[in-house]
Amino acid sequence: MASSAFIGSSFILKKKGLKRAGASGTRAVIVGEVANFVAYVYAPAVLVTPLGALSIIVSACLAHFMLKERIQKMGIVGCITCIAGSVVIVIHAPQEHTPSSVQEIWTLATQPAFLIYVAATLSIVLALILHFEPRYGQTNILVYLGICSLMGSLTVVSIKAIGIAIKLTLDGINQMAYPQTWFFLTVAAICVITQLNYLNKALDTFNAAIVSPVYYVMFTTLTIIASVIMFKDWSGQNVSSIASEICGFITVLSGTIILHATREQEPPPPV
């Protein structure tokens, strides 16, 4: 929730266009991402990732009061829908088993099911970069956002592994001597750079009002799939709890789409 508050407010501060506000927006993004990083250490991605929709609500509410971008009636319905879906997810979120070492995380990362997911992800990313981007990158939003979302799912599991390693090290169990820790750090750095590069390309090419909800839906879905495969977040849960989480997730996605579809369009900047 702290992450959502900082990230949501950062968009409004940047949008004010003032130098001091722009600097504050950058700091807010950094603080928000640090809070997000900590959240992934202590909670499963099935819970953390959908709650990122709260940043959209924060942004919409602040825009209503600070930028005079009025929220339509259906936009209010979208906000309430996001909150309701988030509550359902929190109530039925799984209890996560925290790995006791980086080696245990490495065992989870090298299981056949997750290796198949990684191979499929990298194959699709390479195909999008080498074949589809030169031909359809400027016309199809799914090319850039597909690359961002696929790499983002690997970013989250890598950052989660790094966060757990740091937590264990601070608790007195040094994990920095293991090569696996540095491997996860390298993978996270590569994925983050690639992800941000193509997200910037998407924002430069397409309307941000379209990019934001589509990217949120794709990134959240793929992140949950990757986390479920690697960390087995749903193991031990009954069918009704899993079904409730899926319904809550669909509710959050629906609210996000409604909120963005009903927001007022920005007037073009003066020449």
Coordinates of N, CA and C in Angstrom, one line a residue, residues 83-189:
I83 N -10.9 -1.8 -5.3 CA -10.8 -2.0 -3.9 C -11.5 -3.3 -3.5
A84 N -12.7 -3.6 -4.0 CA -13.4 -4.8 -3.7 C -12.5 -6.0 -4.1
G85 N -12.0 -6.0 -5.3 CA -11.2 -7.1 -5.8 C -9.9 -7.3 -4.9
S86 N -9.3 -6.2 -4.5 CA -8.1 -6.2 -3.7 C -8.4 -6.9 -2.3
V87 N -9.6 -6.5 -1.7 CA -10.0 -7.1 -0.4 C -10.2 -8.6 -0.6
V88 N -10.8 -9.0 -1.6 CA -11.0 -10.5 -1.9 C -9.7 -11.2 -2.0
I89 N -8.7 -10.6 -2.7 CA -7.4 -11.2 -2.8 C -6.7 -11.3 -1.5
V90 N -6.7 -10.2 -0.7 CA -6.0 -10.2 0.6 C -6.6 -11.3 1.5
I91 N -8.0 -11.4 1.5 CA -8.6 -12.4 2.4 C -8.2 -13.8 2.1
H92 N -8.1 -14.1 0.8 CA -7.8 -15.5 0.4 C -6.4 -15.7 -0.1
A93 N -5.5 -14.7 0.2 CA -4.1 -14.9 -0.2 C -3.4 -16.1 0.5
P94 N -2.5 -16.8 -0.2 CA -1.9 -18.0 0.5 C -0.9 -17.6 1.5
Q95 N -0.6 -18.5 2.5 CA 0.4 -18.3 3.4 C 1.7 -18.8 2.8
E96 N 2.7 -17.9 2.6 CA 3.9 -18.3 1.8 C 5.0 -18.9 2.8
H97 N 5.6 -19.9 2.3 CA 6.8 -20.5 3.0 C 8.0 -19.7 2.5
T98 N 8.7 -19.1 3.4 CA 9.9 -18.3 3.1 C 11.1 -19.3 3.0
P99 N 11.8 -19.3 1.8 CA 13.0 -20.2 1.7 C 14.0 -19.9 2.8
S100 N 14.8 -20.9 3.2 CA 15.7 -20.7 4.3 C 17.1 -20.3 3.8
S101 N 17.3 -20.4 2.4 CA 18.6 -20.1 1.9 C 18.5 -19.8 0.4
V102 N 19.5 -19.2 -0.2 CA 19.5 -19.0 -1.6 C 19.6 -20.3 -2.4
Q103 N 20.2 -21.3 -1.8 CA 20.3 -22.6 -2.5 C 18.9 -23.2 -2.6
E104 N 18.1 -23.0 -1.6 CA 16.7 -23.5 -1.7 C 16.0 -22.8 -2.8
I105 N 16.2 -21.5 -3.0 CA 15.6 -20.7 -4.1 C 16.1 -21.2 -5.4
W106 N 17.4 -21.5 -5.5 CA 18.0 -22.0 -6.7 C 17.3 -23.4 -7.1
T107 N 17.1 -24.2 -6.1 CA 16.4 -25.5 -6.4 C 15.0 -25.2 -7.0
L108 N 14.3 -24.2 -6.5 CA 13.0 -23.9 -7.0 C 13.1 -23.4 -8.5
A109 N 14.2 -22.6 -8.7 CA 14.4 -21.9 -10.0 C 14.8 -22.9 -11.1
T110 N 15.4 -24.1 -10.7 CA 15.9 -25.0 -11.6 C 15.0 -26.2 -11.8
Q111 N 13.8 -26.2 -11.2 CA 12.9 -27.3 -11.4 C 12.4 -27.3 -12.9
P112 N 12.1 -28.4 -13.4 CA 11.8 -28.5 -14.9 C 10.6 -27.6 -15.3
A113 N 9.6 -27.5 -14.5 CA 8.4 -26.7 -14.9 C 8.8 -25.2 -15.1
F114 N 9.6 -24.7 -14.2 CA 10.0 -23.3 -14.3 C 11.0 -23.0 -15.4
L115 N 11.9 -24.0 -15.6 CA 12.9 -23.9 -16.7 C 12.2 -23.9 -18.0
I116 N 11.1 -24.6 -18.2 CA 10.3 -24.6 -19.4 C 9.6 -23.2 -19.6
Y117 N 9.2 -22.6 -18.4 CA 8.6 -21.3 -18.5 C 9.6 -20.3 -19.0
V118 N 10.8 -20.3 -18.4 CA 11.9 -19.4 -18.7 C 12.3 -19.6 -20.2
A119 N 12.4 -20.8 -20.7 CA 12.8 -21.0 -22.1 C 11.7 -20.5 -23.0
A120 N 10.4 -20.7 -22.7 CA 9.4 -20.2 -23.5 C 9.3 -18.7 -23.5
T121 N 9.6 -18.1 -22.3 CA 9.6 -16.6 -22.2 C 10.7 -16.0 -23.0
L122 N 11.9 -16.5 -22.9 CA 13.0 -16.0 -23.7 C 12.8 -16.2 -25.2
S123 N 12.3 -17.3 -25.6 CA 12.0 -17.6 -27.0 C 11.1 -16.6 -27.6
I124 N 10.0 -16.3 -26.8 CA 9.0 -15.3 -27.3 C 9.6 -13.9 -27.3
V125 N 10.4 -13.6 -26.3 CA 11.0 -12.2 -26.3 C 11.9 -12.0 -27.5
L126 N 12.7 -13.0 -27.8 CA 13.6 -12.9 -28.9 C 12.9 -12.8 -30.2
A127 N 11.8 -13.6 -30.3 CA 11.0 -13.5 -31.5 C 10.4 -12.1 -31.7
L128 N 9.9 -11.5 -30.6 CA 9.3 -10.2 -30.6 C 10.3 -9.1 -31.0
I129 N 11.5 -9.3 -30.4 CA 12.6 -8.3 -30.7 C 13.1 -8.4 -32.1
L130 N 13.4 -9.6 -32.5 CA 14.1 -9.8 -33.8 C 13.1 -9.7 -35.0
H131 N 11.9 -10.3 -34.8 CA 11.0 -10.4 -36.0 C 9.9 -9.4 -36.0
F132 N 9.2 -9.3 -34.8 CA 8.0 -8.5 -34.8 C 8.2 -7.0 -34.6
E133 N 9.2 -6.6 -33.8 CA 9.4 -5.2 -33.5 C 9.7 -4.4 -34.7
P134 N 10.7 -4.8 -35.6 CA 11.0 -4.0 -36.8 C 9.7 -3.9 -37.7
R135 N 8.8 -4.8 -37.7 CA 7.7 -4.8 -38.6 C 6.5 -4.2 -38.0
Y136 N 6.2 -4.5 -36.8 CA 4.9 -4.1 -36.2 C 5.0 -3.3 -34.9
G137 N 6.3 -2.9 -34.5 CA 6.5 -2.2 -33.2 C 5.8 -0.9 -33.2
Q138 N 5.8 -0.2 -34.3 CA 5.2 1.2 -34.3 C 3.7 1.2 -34.5
T139 N 3.1 0.0 -34.7 CA 1.6 0.0 -35.0 C 0.9 -0.9 -34.0
N140 N 1.6 -1.9 -33.4 CA 0.9 -2.8 -32.5 C 1.4 -2.7 -31.1
I141 N 0.6 -2.3 -30.2 CA 1.1 -2.0 -28.8 C 1.5 -3.3 -28.1
L142 N 1.0 -4.4 -28.5 CA 1.3 -5.7 -27.8 C 2.8 -6.1 -28.0
V143 N 3.5 -5.6 -29.0 CA 4.9 -6.0 -29.3 C 5.7 -5.5 -28.1
Y144 N 5.7 -4.1 -27.9 CA 6.6 -3.6 -26.8 C 6.1 -4.0 -25.4
L145 N 4.8 -4.0 -25.2 CA 4.3 -4.4 -23.9 C 4.5 -5.9 -23.6
G146 N 4.5 -6.7 -24.7 CA 4.7 -8.1 -24.5 C 6.1 -8.4 -24.0
I147 N 7.1 -7.7 -24.6 CA 8.5 -7.8 -24.1 C 8.6 -7.3 -22.7
C148 N 8.0 -6.2 -22.4 CA 8.0 -5.6 -21.0 C 7.5 -6.6 -20.0
S149 N 6.3 -7.2 -20.3 CA 5.6 -8.0 -19.4 C 6.3 -9.4 -19.2
L150 N 6.8 -9.9 -20.2 CA 7.5 -11.2 -20.1 C 8.8 -11.1 -19.3
M151 N 9.6 -10.0 -19.6 CA 10.8 -9.8 -18.9 C 10.5 -9.4 -17.4
G152 N 9.3 -8.6 -17.3 CA 8.9 -8.2 -15.9 C 8.6 -9.4 -15.0
S153 N 8.0 -10.5 -15.6 CA 7.7 -11.6 -14.7 C 9.0 -12.3 -14.2
L154 N 10.1 -12.3 -15.0 CA 11.4 -12.8 -14.6 C 12.0 -11.8 -13.6
T155 N 11.8 -10.5 -13.8 CA 12.3 -9.5 -12.9 C 11.8 -9.7 -11.5
V156 N 10.5 -10.0 -11.4 CA 9.9 -10.1 -10.0 C 10.5 -11.3 -9.3
V157 N 10.5 -12.5 -10.0 CA 11.0 -13.7 -9.2 C 12.5 -13.5 -8.9
S158 N 13.3 -12.8 -9.7 CA 14.7 -12.6 -9.4 C 14.8 -11.6 -8.2
I159 N 14.0 -10.5 -8.2 CA 14.1 -9.6 -7.1 C 13.6 -10.2 -5.8
K160 N 12.7 -11.1 -5.9 CA 12.2 -11.8 -4.7 C 13.3 -12.6 -4.2
A161 N 14.1 -13.3 -5.0 CA 15.2 -14.1 -4.6 C 16.3 -13.2 -3.9
I162 N 16.6 -12.1 -4.5 CA 17.6 -11.2 -4.0 C 17.1 -10.6 -2.6
G163 N 15.8 -10.2 -2.6 CA 15.3 -9.7 -1.3 C 15.4 -10.7 -0.2
I164 N 15.1 -12.0 -0.4 CA 15.2 -13.0 0.6 C 16.6 -13.2 1.0
A165 N 17.5 -13.1 0.0 CA 19.0 -13.3 0.4 C 19.4 -12.1 1.3
I166 N 19.0 -10.9 1.0 CA 19.4 -9.8 1.8 C 18.8 -9.9 3.2
K167 N 17.5 -10.3 3.3 CA 16.9 -10.5 4.6 C 17.6 -11.5 5.4
L168 N 18.0 -12.7 4.8 CA 18.7 -13.7 5.6 C 20.0 -13.2 6.0
T169 N 20.7 -12.4 5.1 CA 22.0 -11.9 5.5 C 21.9 -11.0 6.7
L170 N 20.9 -10.1 6.7 CA 20.7 -9.2 7.8 C 20.4 -9.9 9.1
D171 N 19.8 -11.1 8.9 CA 19.5 -11.9 10.1 C 20.7 -12.7 10.6
G172 N 21.8 -12.6 9.9 CA 23.0 -13.2 10.4 C 23.4 -14.5 9.6
I173 N 22.6 -14.8 8.6 CA 22.9 -16.0 7.7 C 23.4 -15.5 6.4
N174 N 24.7 -15.3 6.3 CA 25.3 -14.7 5.1 C 25.0 -15.5 3.8
Q175 N 24.4 -14.8 2.8 CA 24.1 -15.4 1.5 C 24.9 -14.9 0.4
M176 N 25.8 -13.9 0.7 CA 26.5 -13.2 -0.3 C 27.7 -14.1 -0.9
A177 N 28.0 -15.1 -0.1 CA 29.1 -15.9 -0.6 C 28.7 -16.9 -1.6
Y178 N 27.4 -17.1 -1.8 CA 26.9 -18.1 -2.8 C 26.8 -17.5 -4.2
P179 N 27.3 -18.2 -5.2 CA 27.3 -17.6 -6.6 C 25.8 -17.4 -7.0
Q180 N 24.9 -18.2 -6.5 CA 23.5 -18.1 -6.9 C 23.0 -16.7 -6.6
T181 N 23.4 -16.1 -5.5 CA 22.9 -14.7 -5.2 C 23.3 -13.7 -6.3
W182 N 24.6 -13.8 -6.7 CA 25.0 -12.9 -7.8 C 24.4 -13.2 -9.1
F183 N 24.1 -14.5 -9.3 CA 23.4 -14.8 -10.6 C 22.0 -14.2 -10.6
F184 N 21.3 -14.3 -9.5 CA 20.0 -13.7 -9.5 C 20.1 -12.1 -9.6
L185 N 21.1 -11.5 -9.1 CA 21.3 -10.1 -9.2 C 21.6 -9.7 -10.6
T186 N 22.4 -10.5 -11.3 CA 22.7 -10.2 -12.7 C 21.5 -10.3 -13.6
V187 N 20.7 -11.4 -13.4 CA 19.5 -11.6 -14.1 C 18.5 -10.5 -13.9
A188 N 18.3 -10.0 -12.6 CA 17.4 -8.9 -12.3 C 17.9 -7.6 -13.0
A189 N 19.2 -7.3 -13.1 CA 19.7 -6.1 -13.7 C 19.4 -6.1 -15.2

